[in-house]
Amino acid sequence: MARNEATLSRIRDAYEKARRQKDQLGLLAQWRLAERFWQARQWPASTPPTFPQPVLNMVWEFVERKVAIIASEEPRIVFTPRTPGVSAEKVGVLNVAADWQWDQAAMSELYDSVLRTAALMGTAVVQVAFNPDLSGGSKKAGTLWNGGVEMVEVDPENFFPGDGSIPQIQRQPYILVADEVPIAELRELYRDSARRVGTSVDDLEPSPPQDAALRIYPQQNLDRPEVGLRIRLWWRESGRLNHAVAAQGLLLRYTEGIYEHGYYPFTALRWYPRRKSFWGLSEFEQLLPNQRAVNRLLGFLINSAQMTGLPQRFAKAGALPPGVQWIPGDSSLLLIDNSPGTGPGLGYLQPPSPSPAVMQTLEYLVQRTRQGMGVLDAISGQAPSAQLNATAIAYLQQAAAVLMRPVIARAHAWLEDVGRLWFAFWTEPDLFKAARTVQRKGGEPVEFRGEEFADEEYDVEIALHGGNFFDMSAQTQLALDLHKAGVITAQEALLAIPSRIFPAKDAILETRRAQPAPAPAPAPQAAGLPVPSDILAALGGGQAPTPEGGVVGG
């Protein structure tokens, strides 16, 4: 029991210290604001309900565009051996396992979610751990497996590094995760482990309701079952990684040396790094002042239109007969103008125009914000002129995405950290000792034993399976131009077109291969089009024939 009290005291002290650090930085309030603005709930509660509350949601637009750019690369984790003499077949098995693990962990969806969290909150955290309850495979095919690596995104609200001034996650003195879990689930999860440390889960009591103003997500305020605050702590002691779980003042789990590899089972992605800080800088923090200014200007414009948009009526003294009321829109009412003078006594006043400075300021703010944040039209493939071809659009798109390169590099570095943790768990003694059948989608199954790789070292690299649509469009346009100029044949042009642009390409080529080769046909008249000398030089300095027997570019 003395050990239980000492562990509970360690957890309480660590939680209070880490929570104070987060409060000192004002992170919870910032994250709550970011989530609210992303959901377009951007007007403060104190705004009068009669005042217009428009939203030009640049937060959503900028975040989603940049997340889509990074996720469209469709990255995959690849292992390359450091140890000389490792067979290509063995490395192939490891990379099949990596692709299988990617699909099992639904990494494509997780990657998209992690990027969005990092863009909004500055930092995204994922836990990589071994879950013995995971299972899959087919009994009929003999591919059943139990226990596997699990990927779970941890809300930054619930994550507490031991020292917020240390960027590296593996250098933290301790790591703590605090979250609300239903009492019934706590009792189910920790009944056996609590019994081993001398605690009864039946003594767990629910937490008092939390103030709704402190919650980041409004859906947390819905009616939910009774919950308790679970605090999980990982810390290193005497070179070993230990783990303990407490809830409602009770110790529910204590494990010394939980993983032999000794790594904290977490990875963190920072959108923009802060100097000497674990927490990153978000896209939202730079957008907030301009977003608020844009909302106010739009509200002023709409309010001005509501107040002065409809023309005001006027009538000179004596213009209307006694007892007659001017009802706008009543065509049956005959109005008699009895006013003296030659001008009309009845009419409408034209409303004043709003100041052009308001609209000019609004346009300037939006334009400058787009430029400053690197979200130009070209980044989504829109050219400033319809006269630009696919190649020019591709170059514009690449130039506009220059500011994204560091973010993409950090995202790839995060995936490399994920791959290193995968390998650490695969080679953890007894976890992946038994053979299991793994395979890529549509590929051949292979047997994978993690322990076979325990004595080898591997580098982690990121392979991009996706492609830039605008680069592919430029490649397609170049192939068509070369075919039109007679430099390449139609089949060679078809081979050069990316399959993602023309999915039926492979089926057409397969059909062509099965048919006898046709007799060569004379080049069409269009084949005499000039070919730029730089393209000929790129093709090796050759010369393209013309229908008249001469050469193009000679």
XYZ file of C-alpha atoms in Angstrom:
554
model
C 0.000 0.000 0.000
C 2.927 2.325 0.609
C 3.903 1.959 -3.038
C 0.329 2.789 -4.077
C 0.352 5.994 -2.061
C 3.756 6.987 -3.436
C 2.570 6.348 -7.017
C -0.681 8.270 -6.485
C 1.319 11.166 -5.042
C 3.631 11.101 -8.085
C 0.622 11.176 -10.449
C -1.069 14.057 -8.573
C 2.100 16.157 -8.487
C 2.884 15.501 -12.159
C -0.673 16.357 -13.221
C -0.816 19.596 -11.252
C 2.564 20.759 -12.551
C 1.793 19.932 -16.197
C -1.681 21.484 -15.960
C -0.260 24.721 -14.536
C 2.208 24.938 -17.427
C -0.604 24.617 -19.953
C -2.711 27.203 -18.134
C 0.213 29.651 -18.039
C 0.456 29.472 -21.826
C -3.295 30.009 -22.276
C -3.513 27.027 -24.622
C -6.974 25.764 -23.683
C -8.605 29.131 -24.387
C -6.739 29.376 -27.698
C -7.801 25.882 -28.770
C -11.405 26.525 -27.787
C -11.395 29.673 -29.919
C -9.818 27.836 -32.870
C -12.428 25.091 -32.791
C -15.224 27.654 -32.606
C -13.882 29.719 -35.511
C -13.324 26.632 -37.687
C -16.974 25.724 -37.149
C -17.945 29.283 -38.275
C -19.261 30.221 -34.794
C -17.192 33.386 -34.915
C -19.342 36.133 -33.391
C -19.080 36.709 -29.625
C -22.138 36.086 -27.496
C -22.297 39.793 -26.572
C -23.176 40.788 -30.162
C -26.742 42.200 -30.303
C -29.033 39.692 -32.039
C -30.309 42.442 -34.361
C -26.824 43.156 -35.702
C -25.825 41.137 -38.812
C -23.374 38.315 -38.070
C -21.877 37.241 -41.420
C -18.856 34.928 -41.670
C -16.388 34.710 -44.534
C -14.734 31.610 -43.075
C -11.094 31.953 -44.085
C -10.086 29.682 -41.179
C -11.934 26.716 -42.658
C -10.819 27.509 -46.217
C -7.120 27.921 -45.437
C -6.905 24.918 -43.122
C -8.778 22.571 -45.454
C -6.826 23.625 -48.548
C -3.457 23.095 -46.902
C -4.485 19.815 -45.305
C -5.723 18.580 -48.693
C -2.438 19.539 -50.383
C -0.370 17.503 -47.899
C -2.745 14.526 -47.680
C -3.051 14.265 -51.490
C 0.534 13.001 -51.662
C -0.707 9.657 -50.252
C 2.505 8.860 -48.335
C 3.548 5.403 -47.211
C 6.209 4.245 -44.748
C 9.158 2.344 -46.276
C 12.063 0.615 -44.514
C 15.594 0.375 -45.950
C 18.273 -1.716 -44.193
C 21.385 -0.215 -42.643
C 22.871 -3.646 -42.116
C 24.749 -4.862 -45.205
C 23.830 -8.205 -46.705
C 20.118 -8.179 -45.846
C 18.271 -9.958 -48.640
C 15.850 -8.030 -50.822
C 13.210 -10.667 -50.101
C 13.451 -10.071 -46.359
C 13.248 -6.300 -46.805
C 10.245 -6.869 -49.049
C 8.461 -8.783 -46.280
C 9.081 -5.894 -43.854
C 7.652 -3.364 -46.299
C 4.625 -5.559 -46.992
C 4.087 -5.582 -43.214
C 4.379 -1.782 -43.203
C 1.697 -1.451 -45.892
C -0.476 -3.970 -44.042
C -0.027 -2.044 -40.782
C -0.915 1.208 -42.585
C -4.218 -0.255 -43.725
C -4.961 -1.939 -40.390
C -4.437 1.332 -38.529
C -6.533 3.309 -41.065
C -3.570 5.634 -41.390
C -4.957 7.590 -44.350
C -7.915 8.804 -42.272
C -5.712 9.311 -39.207
C -3.164 11.312 -41.217
C -5.885 13.653 -42.468
C -7.217 14.135 -38.924
C -3.739 14.721 -37.465
C -2.933 17.363 -40.092
C -6.182 19.198 -39.377
C -5.610 19.135 -35.620
C -2.067 20.461 -36.054
C -3.238 23.230 -38.398
C -5.958 24.352 -35.964
C -4.234 23.811 -32.614
C -0.558 23.919 -33.532
C 0.180 20.419 -32.214
C -1.249 16.963 -32.907
C -0.388 13.932 -30.774
C -0.835 10.235 -31.572
C -0.354 7.282 -29.252
C 1.265 4.167 -30.763
C 0.761 1.164 -28.503
C 0.327 -2.602 -28.517
C -3.275 -3.670 -27.941
C -3.618 -7.378 -27.066
C -7.364 -7.256 -27.740
C -6.990 -6.455 -31.447
C -7.716 -9.353 -33.780
C -8.410 -10.036 -37.420
C -7.802 -12.332 -40.356
C -9.845 -15.271 -41.571
C -10.276 -18.633 -39.859
C -11.088 -20.283 -43.177
C -7.915 -18.947 -44.784
C -5.834 -19.694 -41.689
C -4.777 -16.050 -41.261
C -6.223 -15.308 -37.827
C -4.114 -13.034 -35.633
C -4.427 -11.573 -32.151
C -2.768 -8.490 -30.729
C -1.454 -5.638 -32.812
C -0.150 -2.100 -32.952
C -2.888 0.470 -32.394
C -2.890 4.143 -33.466
C -5.012 6.559 -31.414
C -5.068 10.329 -31.753
C -4.844 12.069 -28.383
C -6.581 15.413 -28.102
C -4.011 18.114 -27.209
C -6.438 19.161 -24.486
C -5.778 15.821 -22.755
C -2.000 15.585 -23.351
C 0.520 16.937 -20.836
C 4.277 16.808 -21.456
C 6.435 16.851 -18.349
C 8.378 19.930 -19.523
C 6.645 22.219 -22.012
C 9.953 23.887 -22.941
C 11.418 20.675 -24.440
C 10.357 20.105 -28.082
C 11.521 16.457 -28.302
C 8.923 14.020 -27.030
C 11.454 11.295 -26.156
C 13.398 13.705 -23.908
C 10.423 14.475 -21.658
C 10.852 13.681 -17.951
C 7.375 12.165 -18.028
C 4.225 12.156 -20.159
C 0.703 12.300 -18.851
C -2.708 11.845 -20.506
C -5.860 12.860 -18.620
C -9.310 12.182 -20.080
C -12.881 11.536 -18.991
C -14.009 7.912 -19.268
C -17.404 6.429 -18.299
C -17.253 4.773 -14.889
C -18.631 1.513 -16.304
C -15.814 1.416 -18.872
C -13.173 2.100 -16.219
C -14.454 -0.796 -14.145
C -14.372 -3.098 -17.164
C -10.930 -2.037 -18.370
C -9.053 -2.090 -15.076
C -10.784 -4.719 -12.928
C -7.922 -7.243 -13.167
C -5.024 -4.763 -13.007
C -6.632 -2.955 -10.058
C -6.979 -6.238 -8.179
C -3.252 -6.879 -8.664
C -2.392 -3.566 -6.943
C -4.935 -4.119 -4.167
C -7.689 -1.775 -5.409
C -11.373 -2.469 -6.064
C -12.921 -0.781 -9.103
C -16.288 -0.918 -7.342
C -15.085 1.993 -5.211
C -14.902 4.324 -8.238
C -17.231 7.322 -7.934
C -18.247 9.631 -10.833
C -16.788 13.106 -11.192
C -18.975 16.166 -10.571
C -20.249 17.822 -13.768
C -17.705 20.120 -15.389
C -18.458 23.750 -16.180
C -19.681 23.954 -19.799
C -17.630 27.115 -20.328
C -14.453 25.070 -19.873
C -15.244 22.556 -22.611
C -13.665 22.898 -26.045
C -16.314 20.868 -27.875
C -20.011 21.727 -27.422
C -21.041 18.093 -27.923
C -19.358 17.315 -24.599
C -22.226 19.144 -22.920
C -24.814 16.612 -24.087
C -26.317 14.177 -21.592
C -23.671 11.494 -21.091
C -23.149 8.598 -18.669
C -21.373 9.139 -15.392
C -17.669 9.687 -16.039
C -14.446 9.705 -14.047
C -11.159 11.498 -14.685
C -8.556 8.920 -15.740
C -4.903 9.945 -15.481
C -2.263 7.812 -17.241
C 1.396 8.445 -16.488
C 4.537 7.237 -18.269
C 7.940 7.982 -16.708
C 11.491 6.715 -16.892
C 13.269 5.442 -13.810
C 16.609 3.604 -13.664
C 16.596 3.321 -17.448
C 13.163 1.675 -17.580
C 9.831 3.006 -18.829
C 7.112 2.647 -16.204
C 3.365 3.107 -16.503
C 0.611 3.807 -13.987
C -3.107 4.613 -14.188
C -5.213 6.399 -11.582
C -8.837 7.557 -11.508
C -10.832 9.305 -8.840
C -8.003 8.961 -6.316
C -7.571 5.195 -6.839
C -4.572 3.448 -8.387
C -5.858 1.160 -11.150
C -2.618 -0.048 -12.743
C 1.118 -0.112 -12.044
C 3.633 -1.633 -14.475
C 7.411 -1.440 -14.210
C 9.293 -1.774 -17.489
C 6.179 -1.724 -19.650
C 8.154 -1.825 -22.935
C 11.661 -3.153 -23.346
C 12.355 -0.712 -26.184
C 11.965 2.135 -23.666
C 10.352 4.678 -26.014
C 7.443 6.845 -24.970
C 4.616 5.485 -27.163
C 3.730 8.904 -28.579
C 4.524 11.023 -31.616
C 3.825 14.733 -32.075
C 3.390 16.873 -35.196
C 3.828 20.645 -34.916
C 2.372 22.751 -37.750
C 4.836 25.614 -37.191
C 7.467 25.105 -34.479
C 7.821 27.535 -31.587
C 11.295 28.203 -30.307
C 12.060 26.233 -27.115
C 8.522 24.875 -26.806
C 6.830 21.501 -27.092
C 3.693 23.192 -28.442
C 3.505 24.393 -32.028
C 2.064 27.502 -33.653
C -1.190 26.999 -35.537
C -2.496 28.378 -38.788
C -5.402 29.830 -36.836
C -3.329 32.082 -34.585
C -2.102 34.044 -37.596
C -5.574 34.219 -39.149
C -7.513 35.329 -36.074
C -7.001 39.148 -36.186
C -7.761 39.408 -39.913
C -10.727 37.039 -39.664
C -12.275 39.173 -36.941
C -11.697 42.374 -38.941
C -13.265 40.843 -42.066
C -16.326 39.738 -40.083
C -16.805 43.240 -38.643
C -16.488 44.933 -42.034
C -18.999 42.537 -43.560
C -21.362 43.176 -40.659
C -21.078 46.960 -41.168
C -21.827 46.607 -44.882
C -24.903 44.464 -44.304
C -26.122 46.706 -41.485
C -25.714 49.746 -43.738
C -27.689 48.041 -46.495
C -30.470 47.131 -44.072
C -30.724 50.669 -42.724
C -30.480 52.589 -45.993
C -31.093 50.025 -48.715
C -34.795 50.768 -49.185
C -35.603 54.234 -50.528
C -37.369 56.571 -48.116
C -40.716 58.219 -49.091
C -41.223 61.965 -49.047
C -44.279 64.210 -49.448
C -44.481 68.010 -49.430
C -46.908 69.711 -47.116
C -50.344 69.594 -48.641
C -49.395 67.046 -51.316
C -51.858 64.438 -50.021
C -55.562 65.082 -49.482
C -56.638 65.168 -45.858
C -57.112 61.677 -44.409
C -55.292 59.881 -47.269
C -52.386 57.611 -46.292
C -49.661 56.661 -48.767
C -49.384 52.862 -48.762
C -46.396 51.646 -50.810
C -47.246 48.876 -53.232
C -51.005 49.583 -53.321
C -51.653 50.074 -57.047
C -55.368 50.743 -56.511
C -54.665 53.903 -54.517
C -54.930 57.090 -56.587
C -52.632 59.725 -55.141
C -53.385 63.381 -55.896
C -50.468 65.801 -55.598
C -51.904 69.083 -54.298
C -48.542 70.557 -53.377
C -47.745 74.028 -54.652
C -44.939 74.603 -57.135
C -43.915 72.868 -60.306
C -41.886 69.956 -58.838
C -43.464 66.745 -57.634
C -44.723 66.713 -54.095
C -44.567 62.931 -53.749
C -41.519 60.702 -54.381
C -38.688 58.584 -53.042
C -35.336 59.584 -51.632
C -32.417 57.545 -52.929
C -30.367 56.013 -50.059
C -26.777 57.149 -49.636
C -24.060 54.785 -50.870
C -21.836 53.183 -48.228
C -18.306 54.474 -48.033
C -16.117 52.799 -50.680
C -13.330 52.657 -48.112
C -15.138 49.839 -46.297
C -15.257 47.621 -49.372
C -11.695 48.534 -50.332
C -10.465 47.643 -46.849
C -12.347 44.353 -46.945
C -10.854 43.381 -50.316
C -7.375 44.427 -49.197
C -7.576 42.358 -46.006
C -8.724 39.222 -47.819
C -6.131 39.603 -50.579
C -3.220 40.309 -48.245
C -4.241 37.473 -45.942
C -4.247 35.036 -48.850
C -0.826 36.220 -49.959
C 0.644 36.176 -46.484
C -0.661 32.689 -45.732
C 0.370 31.332 -49.139
C -3.196 30.422 -50.158
C -3.214 31.855 -53.672
C -5.534 30.903 -56.499
C -2.728 28.940 -58.119
C -2.441 26.655 -55.112
C -5.824 25.195 -56.012
C -5.035 25.093 -59.715
C -6.791 28.291 -60.742
C -4.803 30.393 -63.186
C -5.036 34.192 -63.309
C -5.698 33.891 -67.028
C -7.636 31.337 -69.030
C -4.900 31.477 -71.682
C -2.428 29.496 -69.554
C -1.974 25.845 -70.436
C -1.612 22.927 -68.035
C 2.170 23.261 -67.836
C 2.018 26.924 -66.842
C -0.692 26.193 -64.256
C 1.479 23.418 -62.799
C 4.438 25.771 -62.430
C 2.239 28.410 -60.784
C 0.842 25.811 -58.421
C 4.303 24.635 -57.427
C 5.483 28.216 -56.865
C 2.441 28.991 -54.726
C 3.079 25.901 -52.592
C 6.614 26.935 -51.607
C 5.431 27.993 -48.153
C 3.985 24.512 -47.678
C 7.312 22.711 -48.119
C 8.473 23.046 -44.478
C 5.077 21.870 -43.203
C 5.196 18.886 -45.571
C 8.720 18.076 -44.348
C 7.520 18.099 -40.716
C 4.566 15.863 -41.643
C 6.951 13.385 -43.260
C 9.216 13.518 -40.201
C 6.193 12.683 -38.056
C 5.438 9.653 -40.248
C 9.071 8.551 -39.893
C 8.664 8.668 -36.104
C 5.548 6.522 -36.481
C 7.544 4.003 -38.536
C 10.277 3.824 -35.893
C 7.702 3.066 -33.209
C 6.123 0.408 -35.419
C 9.498 -1.273 -35.790
C 10.153 -1.000 -32.040
C 6.885 -2.815 -31.272
C 7.383 -5.402 -34.012
C 10.753 -6.337 -32.537
C 9.574 -6.167 -28.901
C 10.151 -9.602 -27.347
C 7.126 -11.928 -27.434
C 4.751 -9.434 -29.106
C 5.325 -10.451 -32.743
C 7.111 -13.743 -32.134
C 4.435 -15.860 -33.812
C 4.094 -15.718 -37.578
C 1.155 -13.842 -39.005
C 0.007 -13.501 -42.595
C 0.221 -9.982 -43.997
C -0.365 -8.659 -47.496
C -0.877 -5.511 -49.498
C -4.232 -4.818 -51.087
C -4.362 -7.045 -54.128
C -0.898 -8.483 -53.348
C 0.381 -11.906 -52.420
C 0.294 -12.900 -48.724
C 3.582 -13.364 -46.879
C 4.521 -14.572 -43.398
C 5.831 -11.931 -41.021
C 7.670 -12.510 -37.740
C 8.810 -9.345 -36.046
C 11.504 -11.073 -33.994
C 13.385 -11.968 -37.206
C 14.273 -8.276 -37.618
C 15.306 -7.622 -33.996
C 19.065 -7.758 -34.681
C 18.999 -5.433 -37.697
C 18.812 -1.681 -38.143
C 16.579 0.051 -40.659
C 16.100 3.600 -41.846
C 12.582 4.896 -42.295
C 11.702 6.715 -45.499
C 8.495 8.148 -46.911
C 7.316 7.062 -50.361
C 4.688 9.193 -52.088
C 2.052 7.135 -53.881
C -0.103 10.078 -54.869
C 0.677 12.716 -57.457
C 0.197 16.378 -58.060
C -2.770 16.712 -60.391
C -1.310 19.745 -62.111
C 2.041 18.044 -62.709
C 0.185 15.094 -64.187
C -1.870 17.439 -66.378
C 1.318 19.032 -67.692
C 2.783 15.590 -68.387
C -0.364 14.608 -70.282
C -0.340 17.802 -72.326
C 3.320 17.296 -73.263
C 2.640 13.712 -74.414
C -0.249 14.873 -76.611
C 1.833 17.692 -78.082
C 4.687 15.317 -78.932
C 2.252 12.909 -80.579
C 0.637 15.705 -82.571
C 4.075 16.794 -83.766
C 4.931 13.238 -84.848
C 7.782 12.821 -82.369
C 6.128 9.829 -80.629
C 3.467 7.337 -81.662
C -0.049 7.169 -80.287
C 0.824 4.127 -78.157
C 3.893 5.874 -76.750
C 1.735 8.899 -75.901
C -0.731 6.613 -74.157
C 2.093 5.062 -72.136
C 3.251 8.541 -71.068
C -0.180 9.611 -69.763
C -0.475 8.967 -65.966
C -2.979 6.266 -65.051
C -4.603 8.585 -62.515
C -5.503 10.979 -65.332
C -6.747 8.211 -67.670
C -7.690 5.113 -65.591
C -8.690 3.098 -68.701
C -5.137 3.332 -70.072
C -3.944 -0.019 -68.704
C -6.991 -1.893 -70.011
C -6.561 -0.356 -73.469
C -2.874 -1.230 -73.590
C -3.593 -4.787 -72.475
C -6.153 -5.151 -75.268
C -3.681 -3.760 -77.785
C -1.010 -6.243 -76.717
C -3.386 -9.138 -77.300
C -4.098 -7.988 -80.879
C -1.745 -8.459 -83.874
C 0.381 -5.422 -84.621
C -1.174 -3.275 -87.420
C 0.787 -2.157 -90.478
C 2.451 1.230 -89.977
C 0.290 4.076 -91.258
C 1.657 7.211 -92.922
C 2.064 10.144 -90.592
C -0.912 12.538 -90.705
C -0.552 16.024 -92.100
C -0.675 17.388 -88.574
C 2.641 15.682 -87.933
C 4.484 18.522 -89.597
C 3.946 20.834 -86.663
C 7.181 22.365 -85.375
C 8.697 20.827 -82.270
C 10.550 23.141 -79.875
C 14.283 22.594 -79.910
C 14.419 22.189 -76.117
C 12.045 19.200 -76.324
C 14.177 17.635 -79.075
C 17.270 18.216 -76.951
C 15.568 16.542 -73.985
C 14.835 13.556 -76.228
C 18.511 13.170 -77.026
C 19.058 15.608 -79.854
C 17.087 13.576 -82.406
C 15.162 15.023 -85.331
C 11.530 14.380 -86.043
C 10.567 13.362 -89.607
C 8.063 15.399 -91.593
C 5.566 14.052 -94.161
C 7.747 15.527 -96.952
C 10.761 13.513 -95.855
C 12.588 16.426 -94.249
C 13.193 16.996 -90.587
C 11.653 19.223 -87.988
C 14.044 21.365 -85.979
C 16.992 20.721 -88.342
